[in-house]
PDB file of C-alpha atoms in Angstrom:
ATOM      1  CA  MET A   1      -0.007  -0.039   0.031  1.00  0.00           C
ATOM      2  CA  SER A   2       1.341   3.500  -0.736  1.00  0.00           C
ATOM      3  CA  GLU A   3       2.107   5.962   1.758  1.00  0.00           C
ATOM      4  CA  MET A   4       0.467   8.724  -0.126  1.00  0.00           C
ATOM      5  CA  PRO A   5      -3.159   8.492  -1.269  1.00  0.00           C
ATOM      6  CA  SER A   6      -3.482   7.816  -4.796  1.00  0.00           C
ATOM      7  CA  VAL A   7      -5.585  10.262  -6.644  1.00  0.00           C
ATOM      8  CA  TYR A   8      -6.435   9.584 -10.259  1.00  0.00           C
ATOM      9  CA  ARG A   9      -7.783  11.919 -12.938  1.00  0.00           C
ATOM     10  CA  PRO A  10      -8.145  11.785 -16.939  1.00  0.00           C
ATOM     11  CA  PRO A  11      -5.581  13.964 -18.798  1.00  0.00           C
ATOM     12  CA  ILE A  12      -6.444  17.499 -19.175  1.00  0.00           C
ATOM     13  CA  ASP A  13      -4.931  20.196 -21.531  1.00  0.00           C
ATOM     14  CA  GLY A  14      -1.154  20.331 -21.197  1.00  0.00           C
ATOM     15  CA  ASP A  15      -0.808  16.775 -19.833  1.00  0.00           C
ATOM     16  CA  THR A  16       0.176  15.472 -23.191  1.00  0.00           C
ATOM     17  CA  ASN A  17       3.175  17.451 -23.383  1.00  0.00           C
ATOM     18  CA  PHE A  18       4.257  16.305 -20.101  1.00  0.00           C
ATOM     19  CA  ILE A  19       3.534  12.652 -20.988  1.00  0.00           C
ATOM     20  CA  LEU A  20       5.284  12.921 -24.355  1.00  0.00           C
ATOM     21  CA  SER A  21       8.542  14.645 -22.826  1.00  0.00           C
ATOM     22  CA  SER A  22       8.781  12.239 -19.801  1.00  0.00           C
ATOM     23  CA  TRP A  23       7.995   9.166 -21.803  1.00  0.00           C
ATOM     24  CA  LEU A  24      10.853  10.036 -24.416  1.00  0.00           C
ATOM     25  CA  LYS A  25      13.318  11.116 -21.672  1.00  0.00           C
ATOM     26  CA  SER A  26      12.812   8.329 -19.318  1.00  0.00           C
ATOM     27  CA  PHE A  27      12.668   5.436 -21.958  1.00  0.00           C
ATOM     28  CA  ARG A  28      15.764   6.825 -23.610  1.00  0.00           C
ATOM     29  CA  GLN A  29      17.954   4.858 -21.049  1.00  0.00           C
ATOM     30  CA  SER A  30      16.144   1.590 -21.554  1.00  0.00           C
ATOM     31  CA  PRO A  31      18.088  -1.306 -23.206  1.00  0.00           C
ATOM     32  CA  SER A  32      16.087  -1.271 -26.284  1.00  0.00           C
ATOM     33  CA  ALA A  33      16.869   2.505 -26.974  1.00  0.00           C
ATOM     34  CA  ARG A  34      20.219   2.893 -25.363  1.00  0.00           C
ATOM     35  CA  ASN A  35      22.257   2.090 -28.555  1.00  0.00           C
ATOM     36  CA  LEU A  36      20.254   4.487 -30.944  1.00  0.00           C
ATOM     37  CA  ASP A  37      21.530   7.911 -31.814  1.00  0.00           C
ATOM     38  CA  ASN A  38      19.606  10.713 -30.426  1.00  0.00           C
ATOM     39  CA  THR A  39      18.194  11.866 -33.825  1.00  0.00           C
ATOM     40  CA  THR A  40      16.915   8.427 -34.498  1.00  0.00           C
ATOM     41  CA  TYR A  41      15.499   7.700 -31.244  1.00  0.00           C
ATOM     42  CA  PHE A  42      13.681  10.974 -30.626  1.00  0.00           C
ATOM     43  CA  ASN A  43      12.315  11.264 -34.133  1.00  0.00           C
ATOM     44  CA  ALA A  44      11.153   7.735 -34.501  1.00  0.00           C
ATOM     45  CA  HIS A  45      10.015   7.268 -30.960  1.00  0.00           C
ATOM     46  CA  LYS A  46       8.250  10.570 -30.759  1.00  0.00           C
ATOM     47  CA  LYS A  47       6.064   9.431 -33.644  1.00  0.00           C
ATOM     48  CA  HIS A  48       5.351   5.951 -32.060  1.00  0.00           C
ATOM     49  CA  VAL A  49       4.333   7.614 -28.703  1.00  0.00           C
ATOM     50  CA  GLN A  50       2.091  10.112 -30.384  1.00  0.00           C
ATOM     51  CA  ARG A  51       0.254   7.333 -32.162  1.00  0.00           C
ATOM     52  CA  THR A  52       0.040   5.221 -29.056  1.00  0.00           C
ATOM     53  CA  LEU A  53      -1.349   8.175 -27.085  1.00  0.00           C
ATOM     54  CA  THR A  54      -4.029   8.644 -29.792  1.00  0.00           C
ATOM     55  CA  ASN A  55      -5.186   4.982 -29.588  1.00  0.00           C
ATOM     56  CA  SER A  56      -4.963   4.571 -25.851  1.00  0.00           C
ATOM     57  CA  LEU A  57      -6.464   5.406 -22.439  1.00  0.00           C
ATOM     58  CA  ILE A  58      -4.364   7.629 -20.018  1.00  0.00           C
ATOM     59  CA  THR A  59      -4.765   7.795 -16.216  1.00  0.00           C
ATOM     60  CA  MET A  60      -2.952  10.517 -14.523  1.00  0.00           C
ATOM     61  CA  ILE A  61      -1.827  10.190 -10.730  1.00  0.00           C
ATOM     62  CA  VAL A  62      -1.823  13.477  -9.184  1.00  0.00           C
ATOM     63  CA  SER A  63      -1.230  15.054  -5.757  1.00  0.00           C
ATOM     64  CA  PRO A  64      -4.233  14.857  -3.221  1.00  0.00           C
ATOM     65  CA  GLU A  65      -3.573  18.436  -2.453  1.00  0.00           C
ATOM     66  CA  ASP A  66      -3.253  19.691  -6.077  1.00  0.00           C
ATOM     67  CA  ALA A  67      -4.682  18.008  -9.159  1.00  0.00           C
ATOM     68  CA  ASN A  68      -2.410  19.931 -11.385  1.00  0.00           C
ATOM     69  CA  GLU A  69       0.651  18.404  -9.749  1.00  0.00           C
ATOM     70  CA  ILE A  70       1.384  15.263 -11.846  1.00  0.00           C
ATOM     71  CA  LEU A  71       2.900  12.409  -9.918  1.00  0.00           C
ATOM     72  CA  GLY A  72       2.922   9.884 -12.751  1.00  0.00           C
ATOM     73  CA  TYR A  73       0.638   8.320 -15.446  1.00  0.00           C
ATOM     74  CA  ALA A  74      -0.228   5.119 -17.168  1.00  0.00           C
ATOM     75  CA  VAL A  75      -1.059   4.844 -20.872  1.00  0.00           C
ATOM     76  CA  PHE A  76      -3.017   1.519 -21.518  1.00  0.00           C
ATOM     77  CA  THR A  77      -5.950  -0.393 -23.318  1.00  0.00           C
ATOM     78  CA  HIS A  78      -8.402  -2.853 -22.364  1.00  0.00           C
ATOM     79  CA  ASN A  79      -9.532  -5.898 -24.407  1.00  0.00           C
ATOM     80  CA  PRO A  80      -6.803  -6.971 -24.559  1.00  0.00           C
ATOM     81  CA  ASN A  81      -5.173  -5.439 -21.412  1.00  0.00           C
ATOM     82  CA  VAL A  82      -2.164  -3.628 -22.588  1.00  0.00           C
ATOM     83  CA  LEU A  83      -0.070  -1.382 -20.430  1.00  0.00           C
ATOM     84  CA  HIS A  84       2.108   0.732 -23.148  1.00  0.00           C
ATOM     85  CA  TYR A  85       3.871   2.912 -20.313  1.00  0.00           C
ATOM     86  CA  ILE A  86       3.848   3.621 -16.780  1.00  0.00           C
ATOM     87  CA  TYR A  87       5.828   6.617 -15.492  1.00  0.00           C
ATOM     88  CA  ILE A  88       6.215   7.924 -11.822  1.00  0.00           C
ATOM     89  CA  LYS A  89       8.313  10.972 -11.051  1.00  0.00           C
ATOM     90  CA  SER A  90      11.630   9.988  -9.342  1.00  0.00           C
ATOM     91  CA  PHE A  91      10.754  11.429  -5.905  1.00  0.00           C
ATOM     92  CA  ALA A  92       7.543   9.203  -5.718  1.00  0.00           C
ATOM     93  CA  ARG A  93       8.907   5.913  -7.015  1.00  0.00           C
ATOM     94  CA  GLN A  94       9.216   4.313  -3.469  1.00  0.00           C
ATOM     95  CA  LEU A  95       5.493   5.044  -2.796  1.00  0.00           C
ATOM     96  CA  HIS A  96       4.201   2.160  -4.760  1.00  0.00           C
ATOM     97  CA  LEU A  97       2.037   4.345  -6.778  1.00  0.00           C
ATOM     98  CA  ALA A  98       2.707   2.154 -10.100  1.00  0.00           C
ATOM     99  CA  THR A  99       1.669  -0.878  -8.178  1.00  0.00           C
ATOM    100  CA  ASP A 100      -1.473   0.767  -6.823  1.00  0.00           C
ATOM    101  CA  LEU A 101      -2.371   2.169 -10.276  1.00  0.00           C
ATOM    102  CA  ILE A 102      -1.881  -1.138 -11.983  1.00  0.00           C
ATOM    103  CA  ALA A 103      -4.267  -2.869  -9.361  1.00  0.00           C
ATOM    104  CA  THR A 104      -6.826  -0.170 -10.266  1.00  0.00           C
ATOM    105  CA  LEU A 105      -6.472  -0.620 -14.001  1.00  0.00           C
ATOM    106  CA  PHE A 106      -6.315  -4.355 -14.262  1.00  0.00           C
ATOM    107  CA  PRO A 107      -8.007  -7.041 -12.190  1.00  0.00           C
ATOM    108  CA  PRO A 108      -5.486  -8.930  -9.927  1.00  0.00           C
ATOM    109  CA  GLY A 109      -4.590 -12.196 -11.638  1.00  0.00           C
ATOM    110  CA  SER A 110      -5.110 -10.855 -15.061  1.00  0.00           C
ATOM    111  CA  GLU A 111      -2.674 -11.180 -17.968  1.00  0.00           C
ATOM    112  CA  VAL A 112      -1.198  -7.836 -19.184  1.00  0.00           C
ATOM    113  CA  ILE A 113       0.684  -7.350 -22.524  1.00  0.00           C
ATOM    114  CA  ILE A 114       3.533  -4.659 -21.916  1.00  0.00           C
ATOM    115  CA  THR A 115       4.922  -2.815 -24.822  1.00  0.00           C
ATOM    116  CA  HIS A 116       7.789  -0.885 -23.091  1.00  0.00           C
ATOM    117  CA  LYS A 117       9.873  -2.333 -20.272  1.00  0.00           C
ATOM    118  CA  ASN A 118      12.706  -1.038 -18.146  1.00  0.00           C
ATOM    119  CA  LYS A 119      14.558  -2.329 -15.101  1.00  0.00           C
ATOM    120  CA  ASN A 120      11.672  -1.627 -12.849  1.00  0.00           C
ATOM    121  CA  THR A 121       8.963  -3.668 -14.837  1.00  0.00           C
ATOM    122  CA  PRO A 122       9.350  -6.798 -12.986  1.00  0.00           C
ATOM    123  CA  HIS A 123       8.577  -5.314  -9.712  1.00  0.00           C
ATOM    124  CA  ILE A 124       5.529  -3.311 -10.377  1.00  0.00           C
ATOM    125  CA  SER A 125       3.079  -6.219  -9.649  1.00  0.00           C
ATOM    126  CA  LYS A 126       3.115  -9.572  -8.099  1.00  0.00           C
ATOM    127  CA  HIS A 127      -0.522 -10.069  -8.786  1.00  0.00           C
ATOM    128  CA  HIS A 128      -0.502  -9.825 -12.720  1.00  0.00           C
ATOM    129  CA  THR A 129       1.157 -11.830 -15.351  1.00  0.00           C
ATOM    130  CA  PHE A 130       3.216  -9.651 -17.732  1.00  0.00           C
ATOM    131  CA  HIS A 131       3.960 -10.631 -21.424  1.00  0.00           C
ATOM    132  CA  PHE A 132       6.484  -8.390 -23.193  1.00  0.00           C
ATOM    133  CA  TYR A 133       5.322  -7.685 -26.852  1.00  0.00           C
ATOM    134  CA  PRO A 134       6.580  -4.320 -28.121  1.00  0.00           C
ATOM    135  CA  TYR A 135       4.958  -4.692 -31.455  1.00  0.00           C
ATOM    136  CA  LEU A 136       1.544  -3.182 -30.764  1.00  0.00           C
TER     137      LEU A 136
END
């Protein structure tokens, strides 16, 4: 259970820029992107992320005191259950916000396809079965 109450909301104006920027910057150090030059990575992956955002649901995690203070977000779909990306700001990563959000988005015991993974992916839920498939 998190030490901070999880407050969720849909994205509002301006959130898309934050999502795009944080996704591109945080995923840049992942094993699958690490060996690409910056021009290739940012040009190609920006298009991919924009396309994914257009075809996905987004849930924002925000501060209980201020709904404009973003703590993180998830980009996902249902039918099938797909988690495209989950991001938590660095200062909040030990609060289990990602774990709590996944438990809210997908029923415990369900199988979830993940399209982007990093070193933290195996630790975000013990109650779901994740299958890595980056080609959605």
